[in-house]
Coordinates of C-alpha atoms in Angstrom, one line a residue:
Chain A
M26 CA 40.6 -1.2 17.5
P27 CA 38.3 1.6 16.5
P28 CA 34.7 1.3 17.4
L29 CA 32.2 -0.1 14.9
L30 CA 30.3 3.1 14.7
S31 CA 31.2 6.6 15.9
L32 CA 29.4 9.9 15.7
N33 CA 31.7 12.9 16.0
Q34 CA 30.1 16.3 16.7
V35 CA 27.0 15.4 14.6
C36 CA 24.4 18.1 14.1
R37 CA 21.1 18.0 12.2
E38 CA 18.8 20.9 11.6
F39 CA 15.4 21.1 10.0
Q40 CA 13.4 23.9 8.5
V41 CA 10.0 23.9 10.0
R42 CA 7.7 26.6 8.7
G43 CA 10.7 28.8 7.9
R44 CA 12.1 28.3 11.4
Q45 CA 15.4 26.6 12.0
V46 CA 14.9 23.7 14.4
V47 CA 17.9 21.8 15.8
A48 CA 17.0 18.1 16.2
V49 CA 20.5 16.8 17.0
D50 CA 23.2 19.0 18.4
T51 CA 27.0 18.2 18.5
L52 CA 26.3 14.6 19.4
D53 CA 29.2 12.3 20.2
L54 CA 28.7 8.6 20.5
A55 CA 30.7 5.4 19.9
V56 CA 29.3 1.9 19.7
E57 CA 31.7 -1.1 20.0
E58 CA 31.2 -4.3 17.9
G59 CA 28.9 -6.8 19.7
E60 CA 27.5 -4.2 22.0
F61 CA 23.9 -3.6 22.9
V62 CA 23.4 0.1 23.4
T63 CA 20.1 1.7 24.3
V64 CA 19.2 5.3 24.0
V65 CA 16.6 6.9 26.2
G66 CA 15.3 10.4 26.1
P67 CA 12.1 12.5 26.3
S68 CA 9.9 12.3 23.2
G69 CA 10.8 14.6 20.5
C70 CA 14.5 14.7 21.5
G71 CA 15.7 13.6 18.1
K72 CA 16.1 9.9 18.8
S73 CA 14.6 8.9 15.4
T74 CA 16.6 11.5 13.7
L75 CA 19.7 10.0 15.2
L76 CA 18.9 6.6 13.6
N77 CA 18.1 8.1 10.3
L78 CA 21.5 9.8 10.4
V79 CA 23.3 6.7 11.3
V80 CA 21.8 4.6 8.5
G81 CA 22.3 7.4 6.0
L82 CA 18.7 8.3 5.1
L83 CA 19.5 11.8 6.3
P84 CA 22.8 13.6 5.8
P85 CA 24.2 15.4 8.9
S86 CA 24.2 19.2 8.8
A87 CA 27.6 19.1 10.4
G88 CA 30.0 16.5 11.9
R89 CA 31.0 13.1 10.8
I90 CA 29.6 9.6 11.0
V91 CA 32.3 7.0 10.9
Y92 CA 31.6 3.3 10.3
R93 CA 34.5 0.8 10.5
G94 CA 36.9 3.7 10.4
R95 CA 35.4 5.2 7.2
A96 CA 33.1 8.2 6.8
V97 CA 29.8 7.0 5.3
E98 CA 28.0 8.8 2.5
G99 CA 24.5 7.8 1.5
I100 CA 22.7 4.7 2.8
N101 CA 24.9 2.2 4.7
T102 CA 23.6 -1.2 3.7
A103 CA 25.7 -2.9 6.3
I104 CA 23.1 -1.6 8.8
G105 CA 19.7 -3.1 9.4
Y106 CA 16.8 -0.8 10.5
V107 CA 13.8 -1.9 12.5
T108 CA 11.4 1.0 12.4
Q109 CA 8.8 2.0 15.0
K110 CA 5.9 1.3 12.6
D111 CA 6.1 -2.2 11.4
N112 CA 6.1 -1.1 7.7
L113 CA 5.4 -4.6 6.5
L114 CA 4.3 -4.7 2.8
P115 CA 0.6 -5.2 3.1
W116 CA 0.4 -7.2 -0.2
R117 CA 2.9 -9.8 1.0
T118 CA 2.2 -12.7 3.3
L119 CA 4.2 -13.0 6.6
V120 CA 6.8 -15.3 5.0
E121 CA 7.1 -13.2 1.9
N122 CA 7.7 -10.2 4.1
V123 CA 10.3 -11.9 6.2
E124 CA 12.3 -13.2 3.2
I125 CA 12.2 -10.0 1.1
A126 CA 15.8 -8.9 1.9
L127 CA 17.0 -12.3 0.7
E128 CA 14.9 -11.9 -2.4
I129 CA 16.6 -8.6 -3.1
R130 CA 19.9 -10.3 -2.8
G131 CA 18.9 -13.0 -5.3
A132 CA 18.8 -16.0 -2.9
A133 CA 17.1 -19.1 -4.2
K134 CA 13.5 -19.6 -3.2
N135 CA 13.9 -22.7 -1.1
E136 CA 16.9 -21.2 0.7
R137 CA 14.8 -18.1 1.4
R138 CA 11.9 -20.2 2.6
R139 CA 14.1 -22.3 4.9
R140 CA 15.7 -19.4 6.6
A141 CA 12.5 -17.4 6.9
G142 CA 10.8 -20.5 8.4
D143 CA 13.6 -20.9 11.0
L144 CA 13.2 -17.4 12.2
I145 CA 9.4 -17.5 12.1
G146 CA 9.6 -20.6 14.3
Q147 CA 12.0 -18.9 16.7
V148 CA 9.6 -16.1 17.5
G149 CA 6.6 -18.3 17.7
L150 CA 4.8 -17.4 14.5
S151 CA 4.7 -20.8 12.9
G152 CA 1.3 -21.5 11.3
F153 CA 0.9 -17.8 10.3
E154 CA 3.3 -17.9 7.3
D155 CA 0.6 -17.3 4.7
H156 CA -1.3 -14.6 6.6
Y157 CA -1.4 -11.1 5.4
P158 CA -0.2 -8.3 7.7
H159 CA -3.8 -7.1 8.4
E160 CA -4.6 -10.5 9.7
L161 CA -1.9 -10.4 12.3
S162 CA -1.9 -8.7 15.7
G163 CA 0.4 -5.7 16.4
G164 CA 2.8 -7.9 18.4
M165 CA 3.0 -10.5 15.6
R166 CA 3.7 -7.8 13.0
Q167 CA 6.4 -6.3 15.1
R168 CA 8.1 -9.7 15.5
A169 CA 8.0 -10.1 11.7
N170 CA 9.5 -6.6 11.4
I171 CA 12.4 -7.6 13.6
I172 CA 13.1 -11.0 12.0
R173 CA 13.0 -9.6 8.4
T174 CA 15.9 -7.5 9.4
L175 CA 17.8 -10.3 11.2
I176 CA 17.4 -12.6 8.2
Y177 CA 20.0 -10.9 6.1
D178 CA 22.5 -10.6 8.9
P179 CA 23.4 -6.9 9.0
E180 CA 26.4 -6.2 11.2
L181 CA 24.6 -3.4 13.1
I182 CA 20.9 -3.2 13.8
L183 CA 19.1 0.0 14.6
M184 CA 15.8 -0.3 16.5
D185 CA 13.5 2.6 16.9
E186 CA 11.1 1.9 19.8
P187 CA 10.1 -1.4 18.2
F188 CA 8.0 -2.4 21.2
G189 CA 6.5 1.1 21.8
P190 CA 2.9 0.5 20.7
L191 CA 2.6 -2.9 22.3
D192 CA 1.0 -3.9 25.6
A193 CA 3.2 -4.4 28.6
Q194 CA 3.0 -8.3 28.6
T195 CA 3.8 -8.6 24.9
R196 CA 6.7 -6.2 25.4
I197 CA 8.3 -8.3 28.0
V198 CA 8.0 -11.5 25.9
L199 CA 9.5 -9.7 22.9
Q200 CA 12.3 -8.3 25.0
D201 CA 13.1 -11.8 26.1
Q202 CA 13.0 -13.1 22.5
L203 CA 15.2 -10.2 21.3
L204 CA 17.9 -10.9 23.9
K205 CA 17.9 -14.6 23.0
L206 CA 18.2 -13.7 19.3
W207 CA 21.0 -11.2 20.1
R208 CA 22.9 -13.7 22.2
A209 CA 22.8 -16.3 19.4
S210 CA 23.9 -13.9 16.7
R211 CA 26.2 -11.5 18.6
K212 CA 25.1 -8.6 16.5
T213 CA 25.6 -5.0 17.5
I214 CA 22.4 -3.3 18.4
L215 CA 21.5 0.4 18.8
F216 CA 18.1 0.5 20.4
I217 CA 15.9 3.5 21.0
T218 CA 13.2 3.6 23.7
H219 CA 11.4 6.0 25.9
D220 CA 11.1 3.3 28.6
L221 CA 13.9 3.4 31.1
V222 CA 13.1 -0.1 32.5
E223 CA 13.4 -1.5 29.0
A224 CA 16.6 0.4 28.3
I225 CA 18.3 -1.0 31.4
T226 CA 16.9 -4.6 30.9
L227 CA 18.4 -4.9 27.4
A228 CA 21.6 -2.8 27.4
D229 CA 25.3 -3.1 28.0
R230 CA 25.3 0.7 28.1
V231 CA 22.4 3.2 28.4
V232 CA 22.7 6.6 26.7
V233 CA 20.6 9.4 28.1
M234 CA 19.7 12.2 25.7
T235 CA 18.7 15.7 26.6
S236 CA 15.4 17.1 25.4
R237 CA 15.5 19.1 22.1
P238 CA 18.1 19.8 20.8
G239 CA 19.2 16.2 21.3
R240 CA 22.6 15.8 22.8
V241 CA 24.2 13.0 24.9
K242 CA 23.7 13.9 28.5
H243 CA 25.0 10.8 30.3
I244 CA 26.2 7.3 29.5
A245 CA 26.0 4.5 32.1
A246 CA 27.2 0.9 31.9
V247 CA 24.7 -1.7 33.1
P248 CA 26.8 -4.2 35.2
I249 CA 24.1 -6.9 35.4
P250 CA 25.4 -10.3 34.3
R251 CA 24.0 -12.1 31.3
P252 CA 21.9 -14.1 30.5
R253 CA 19.3 -11.9 32.1
D254 CA 15.9 -12.8 33.3
V255 CA 13.7 -10.1 31.8
Y256 CA 10.8 -11.1 34.0
Q257 CA 12.7 -10.8 37.3
I258 CA 15.5 -8.3 36.5
H259 CA 13.8 -5.2 37.7
M260 CA 13.6 -6.6 41.3
S261 CA 17.4 -6.9 41.7
S262 CA 19.3 -4.3 43.7
E263 CA 21.8 -3.7 40.9
F264 CA 18.9 -2.8 38.6
R265 CA 17.5 -0.4 41.2
E266 CA 20.9 1.2 41.6
V267 CA 21.3 1.8 37.8
Y268 CA 17.7 2.9 37.5
N269 CA 17.9 5.5 40.2
K270 CA 21.1 6.9 38.8
L271 CA 19.7 7.2 35.3
W272 CA 16.3 8.5 36.4
N273 CA 18.1 11.4 38.2
E274 CA 19.7 12.2 34.9
L275 CA 16.5 11.8 32.9
R276 CA 14.0 13.5 35.1
P277 CA 15.0 17.1 34.5
E278 CA 14.7 16.4 30.7
V279 CA 11.2 14.9 30.9
A280 CA 9.7 17.2 33.4
P281 CA 10.5 20.8 32.7
A282 CA 11.0 22.8 35.9
Chain B
M16 CA -28.7 -20.7 1.8
T17 CA -25.5 -18.7 1.8
G18 CA -25.5 -14.9 1.9
R19 CA -24.4 -14.7 -1.7
G20 CA -27.1 -17.1 -2.9
R21 CA -29.9 -15.3 -1.0
L22 CA -28.7 -11.9 -2.4
F23 CA -28.8 -13.3 -5.9
V24 CA -32.4 -14.5 -5.4
Y25 CA -33.4 -11.1 -3.9
R26 CA -31.9 -9.3 -6.9
L27 CA -33.7 -11.5 -9.4
L28 CA -37.0 -11.0 -7.5
F29 CA -36.5 -7.2 -7.6
G30 CA -35.9 -7.3 -11.4
F31 CA -39.0 -9.5 -11.8
V32 CA -41.2 -7.1 -9.8
L33 CA -40.0 -4.2 -12.0
L34 CA -40.8 -6.1 -15.2
A35 CA -44.2 -7.2 -13.9
A36 CA -45.1 -3.6 -13.0
W37 CA -44.1 -2.5 -16.5
E38 CA -46.0 -5.3 -18.1
A39 CA -49.1 -4.5 -16.0
A40 CA -48.9 -0.7 -16.7
S41 CA -48.4 -1.1 -20.4
G42 CA -51.7 -1.1 -22.3
R43 CA -53.7 -0.2 -19.2
L44 CA -52.0 3.1 -18.0
I45 CA -49.8 3.9 -20.9
D46 CA -50.1 3.2 -24.6
P47 CA -47.6 0.4 -25.5
F48 CA -46.6 2.5 -28.5
W49 CA -44.5 4.7 -26.2
V50 CA -43.1 2.2 -23.7
S51 CA -43.6 -1.2 -25.5
R52 CA -44.0 -4.1 -23.0
P53 CA -41.5 -6.6 -21.6
S54 CA -43.2 -9.6 -23.2
D55 CA -42.8 -7.9 -26.7
I56 CA -39.3 -6.9 -25.9
F57 CA -38.4 -10.5 -25.0
K58 CA -40.1 -11.8 -28.1
Y59 CA -38.0 -9.3 -30.1
L60 CA -34.8 -10.3 -28.3
W61 CA -35.6 -14.0 -28.8
G62 CA -36.0 -13.3 -32.5
V63 CA -32.8 -11.4 -33.0
F64 CA -30.8 -14.0 -31.1
A65 CA -32.5 -16.9 -32.8
D66 CA -31.8 -15.6 -36.3
G67 CA -28.3 -14.4 -35.3
S68 CA -28.8 -10.9 -36.6
I69 CA -27.8 -9.3 -33.3
F70 CA -24.4 -10.9 -33.0
G71 CA -22.8 -8.7 -35.7
H72 CA -23.9 -5.6 -33.8
L73 CA -22.9 -6.9 -30.4
A74 CA -19.5 -8.0 -31.7
I75 CA -18.7 -4.6 -33.2
T76 CA -19.7 -2.7 -30.1
L77 CA -17.7 -5.1 -27.9
Y78 CA -14.8 -4.8 -30.2
E79 CA -14.8 -1.0 -30.0
T80 CA -15.2 -1.1 -26.3
F81 CA -12.5 -3.5 -25.5
V82 CA -9.9 -2.4 -28.0
G83 CA -10.4 1.2 -26.9
F84 CA -10.4 0.2 -23.2
F85 CA -7.2 -1.8 -23.6
I86 CA -5.3 1.0 -25.5
G87 CA -6.6 3.7 -23.2
A88 CA -5.8 1.8 -20.0
T89 CA -2.3 0.7 -21.0
S90 CA -1.4 4.2 -22.2
G91 CA -3.0 5.8 -19.2
I92 CA -1.2 3.5 -16.8
A93 CA 2.2 4.0 -18.6
L94 CA 1.9 7.8 -18.6
G95 CA 0.8 7.8 -15.0
F96 CA 3.9 5.9 -13.9
F97 CA 6.1 8.0 -16.2
L98 CA 4.8 11.5 -15.1
A99 CA 4.8 10.5 -11.4
R100 CA 8.6 10.2 -11.7
K101 CA 9.0 13.4 -13.7
E102 CA 7.9 16.2 -11.3
V103 CA 8.7 19.2 -13.5
L104 CA 7.2 17.7 -16.7
A105 CA 4.1 16.8 -14.8
Q106 CA 3.6 20.3 -13.6
V107 CA 4.1 21.7 -17.1
L108 CA 1.6 19.4 -18.6
D109 CA -1.0 19.6 -15.8
P110 CA -3.2 22.4 -17.2
Y111 CA -3.2 20.8 -20.6
I112 CA -4.2 17.4 -19.3
V113 CA -7.0 19.0 -17.2
A114 CA -8.2 20.9 -20.2
F115 CA -8.3 17.9 -22.5
N116 CA -10.1 15.9 -19.9
G117 CA -12.6 18.7 -19.5
I118 CA -13.7 18.5 -23.2
P119 CA -17.1 16.8 -23.4
R120 CA -16.5 13.7 -25.5
I121 CA -19.7 14.2 -27.3
A122 CA -18.2 17.3 -28.8
L123 CA -15.2 15.3 -30.1
A124 CA -17.2 12.4 -31.5
P125 CA -18.3 14.1 -34.8
L126 CA -14.7 15.3 -35.3
F127 CA -13.4 11.8 -34.8
I128 CA -15.9 10.6 -37.4
I129 CA -14.5 13.1 -39.9
W130 CA -10.9 12.2 -39.1
F131 CA -11.2 8.4 -38.7
G132 CA -14.3 7.5 -40.8
I133 CA -17.6 6.0 -39.9
G134 CA -16.1 2.5 -39.2
P135 CA -15.1 1.2 -35.8
N136 CA -11.8 3.2 -35.6
S137 CA -13.5 6.5 -34.8
K138 CA -15.4 4.8 -31.9
V139 CA -12.2 3.1 -30.6
I140 CA -10.5 6.5 -30.5
L141 CA -13.4 8.0 -28.6
V142 CA -13.3 5.2 -26.0
V143 CA -9.5 5.7 -25.7
T144 CA -9.9 9.4 -24.8
V145 CA -12.3 8.5 -22.0
V146 CA -10.5 5.5 -20.5
F147 CA -7.0 7.1 -20.9
F148 CA -7.7 10.0 -18.6
L149 CA -9.5 8.0 -15.9
T150 CA -6.7 5.4 -15.6
F151 CA -4.0 8.1 -15.9
F152 CA -5.3 10.2 -13.0
N153 CA -5.8 7.2 -10.8
T154 CA -2.3 5.7 -11.6
Y155 CA -0.6 9.1 -11.1
A156 CA -2.3 9.6 -7.7
G157 CA -1.4 6.0 -6.7
V158 CA 2.3 6.3 -7.6
K159 CA 2.5 9.7 -5.9
G160 CA 0.8 8.2 -2.8
V161 CA 3.2 5.3 -2.2
D162 CA 4.5 5.3 1.4
V163 CA 8.1 6.7 1.3
E164 CA 8.9 4.7 4.5
L165 CA 8.2 1.4 2.6
K166 CA 10.6 2.5 -0.1
N167 CA 13.2 3.5 2.4
I168 CA 13.0 0.2 4.2
L169 CA 13.9 -1.6 1.0
R170 CA 16.6 0.9 0.2
V171 CA 18.2 0.2 3.5
M172 CA 18.0 -3.5 2.7
G173 CA 20.1 -2.8 -0.4
A174 CA 17.3 -2.8 -3.1
S175 CA 17.9 -1.1 -6.4
E176 CA 15.5 1.5 -7.7
R177 CA 14.2 -1.1 -10.2
Q178 CA 13.6 -3.6 -7.4
I179 CA 11.7 -0.8 -5.4
L180 CA 9.6 -0.2 -8.5
F181 CA 8.6 -3.8 -8.8
K182 CA 8.3 -4.7 -5.1
V183 CA 6.8 -1.5 -3.7
T184 CA 5.6 1.1 -6.2
I185 CA 3.7 -1.2 -8.6
P186 CA 1.9 -3.4 -6.0
A187 CA 1.0 -0.3 -4.0
T188 CA -0.5 1.3 -7.1
V189 CA -2.6 -1.7 -8.1
P190 CA -5.6 -0.7 -6.0
W191 CA -5.6 2.7 -7.6
I192 CA -5.3 1.3 -11.1
A193 CA -8.1 -1.2 -10.4
T194 CA -10.4 1.6 -9.3
G195 CA -9.5 3.5 -12.5
L196 CA -10.3 0.5 -14.6
K197 CA -13.5 -0.2 -12.8
I198 CA -15.0 3.2 -13.1
S199 CA -13.9 3.6 -16.8
L200 CA -15.4 0.4 -18.1
P201 CA -19.0 1.6 -18.1
Y202 CA -17.9 4.9 -19.7
A203 CA -16.0 2.9 -22.4
I204 CA -19.2 1.1 -23.4
V205 CA -21.2 4.4 -23.3
S206 CA -18.6 6.1 -25.5
A207 CA -18.7 3.4 -28.1
V208 CA -22.5 3.6 -28.2
V209 CA -22.5 7.4 -28.4
G210 CA -20.0 7.2 -31.3
E211 CA -22.3 4.8 -33.1
F212 CA -25.3 7.2 -32.5
I213 CA -23.4 9.9 -34.4
A214 CA -22.6 7.9 -37.4
A215 CA -22.2 4.2 -38.0
S216 CA -23.4 1.3 -40.1
K217 CA -23.2 -1.3 -37.4
G218 CA -23.2 -1.8 -33.6
L219 CA -25.8 -1.7 -30.7
G220 CA -25.8 2.1 -30.8
Y221 CA -26.6 2.1 -34.4
L222 CA -29.3 -0.5 -33.9
I223 CA -31.0 1.5 -31.1
N224 CA -30.8 4.7 -33.1
Y225 CA -32.2 2.9 -36.2
N226 CA -35.2 1.4 -34.2
T227 CA -35.9 4.7 -32.6
S228 CA -36.1 6.4 -36.0
L229 CA -38.7 3.8 -37.0
F230 CA -40.6 4.5 -33.8
S231 CA -40.0 0.9 -32.8
T232 CA -39.8 1.4 -29.0
T233 CA -39.6 -2.4 -28.7
G234 CA -36.4 -2.6 -30.7
A235 CA -34.9 0.4 -29.0
L236 CA -35.6 -0.8 -25.5
G237 CA -34.4 -4.3 -26.5
G238 CA -31.1 -2.9 -27.6
I239 CA -30.9 -0.8 -24.3
L240 CA -31.6 -4.0 -22.3
I241 CA -28.7 -5.8 -24.0
L242 CA -26.4 -2.9 -23.3
A243 CA -27.4 -2.9 -19.6
L244 CA -26.7 -6.6 -19.4
V245 CA -23.3 -6.2 -21.0
V246 CA -22.4 -3.5 -18.4
V247 CA -23.5 -5.7 -15.5
L248 CA -21.6 -8.7 -16.8
C249 CA -18.4 -6.7 -17.4
N250 CA -18.7 -5.1 -14.0
E251 CA -19.0 -8.5 -12.4
I252 CA -15.9 -9.8 -14.2
I253 CA -13.8 -6.8 -13.2
S254 CA -15.0 -6.9 -9.6
R255 CA -13.9 -10.5 -9.3
A256 CA -10.5 -9.7 -10.8
E257 CA -10.2 -6.9 -8.4
A258 CA -11.1 -9.0 -5.4
Y259 CA -8.5 -11.6 -6.4
L260 CA -5.7 -9.0 -7.0
L261 CA -6.5 -7.2 -3.8
R262 CA -7.0 -10.2 -1.6
W263 CA -4.3 -8.8 0.8
R264 CA -6.5 -5.9 1.8
P265 CA -8.7 -6.0 4.9
R266 CA -12.4 -6.3 3.8
E267 CA -14.2 -3.2 4.8
N268 CA -17.6 -4.8 5.0
G269 CA -16.2 -7.6 7.2
R270 CA -16.9 -5.4 10.3
K271 CA -20.1 -5.8 12.1
S272 CA -22.1 -2.7 12.9
N273 CA -22.1 -3.4 16.6
E274 CA -18.4 -3.2 16.9
L275 CA -16.4 -0.2 18.0
Y276 CA -13.0 0.8 16.7

């Protein structure tokens, strides 16, 4: 069976002040259905560009993006996208933000409210349904950002450093919640982070990218059994082994000699 | 007492002190022929309200203001949305719009009287030319400033362009439109009155002008006082509407001065 998503020799260039900048260079990557793949790399290595290419907001300069065996042109609505900024609509309450994808699809109001309420409960936001985004903390907004994507059940979910701006404790709690949501739904997730511990904790496979131009440097499987305990996992010897291997790959990219 | 209630009392007190100073100065420091006195003005106001002679003037000025305000605002908002989506056309029209807006309205007022007569129509048109540009510029800037990421988020969710217009662009532009409406309302009233000054047979502007020509400072100041009250009242109504429509926005004055951000 072909992979759910594959990128073949994908390049993307930008014009910045008249100069040609290569953000993503001859990148090859395949993601299998049901897989949790994380991508780590130094900042500015084209990770966000990669996601914008996959979802179809940006066309590649060269190469092909194949989804379920077919080349994709334009926005691929089978894919959900959780951005780094929470991007909640500030004039909508929490529940109105969470249900917006169902509203777009024309679902009945009580059906929308029921499913939004379920998800809000699962991530511990019950009681905040009628709050506006500015009345919520960063962690709460990011949870809302994630569940408003889960609610319409996209086959593949892209996540761009969704826990990046959060404090360490909140991150761990949200990682745990994300793994539980993922296990219940068996979605395919492509998750970008700059945090190697987070990448290993969550992933079936970790992709290391080179610094600009972004290219796949190394892919490592994470042979740690699931369900995983995100609070304890980093103390296991398997974790340390994967971590050391990946850090050796990543270090020359982060710290220029 | 609540903060709002106390504020209201302070405001009343301030107004009362001003009027008392005026009353005291009039006849002692300045001849009342020039500045009248509050007690005379209130007597005058009481008279014109009691015999009902003021209502015709008030009604005509309010009519000119609100019909002009409504036409100017709806057309300004509509053109703002339209041109914000037509990049090339907007650039072609830009110098003309700026030029039209730069014309002092007082220069147009006599022309409008020639074209549309001395009745309310010429004043309505004058109000429209003021309100139209203010709401247009604000709406245009608002639509242009909508966060592209928010639109893209909805596109990825499968929204149509029409859904994006109603779920993102319009709500994101509401604060801008509200600002445009709020700043143009006092200008609308002023324009109607200015039009009446040039030529009219009815309206508060006509009444003030008429009293001035009779050297009745009491009547002129009475008319001005009514105008001022109308502006304050309209502003209060529009502020409340704005606060309701924009209840999703963080309140800027909610922060305390001893907090750091």
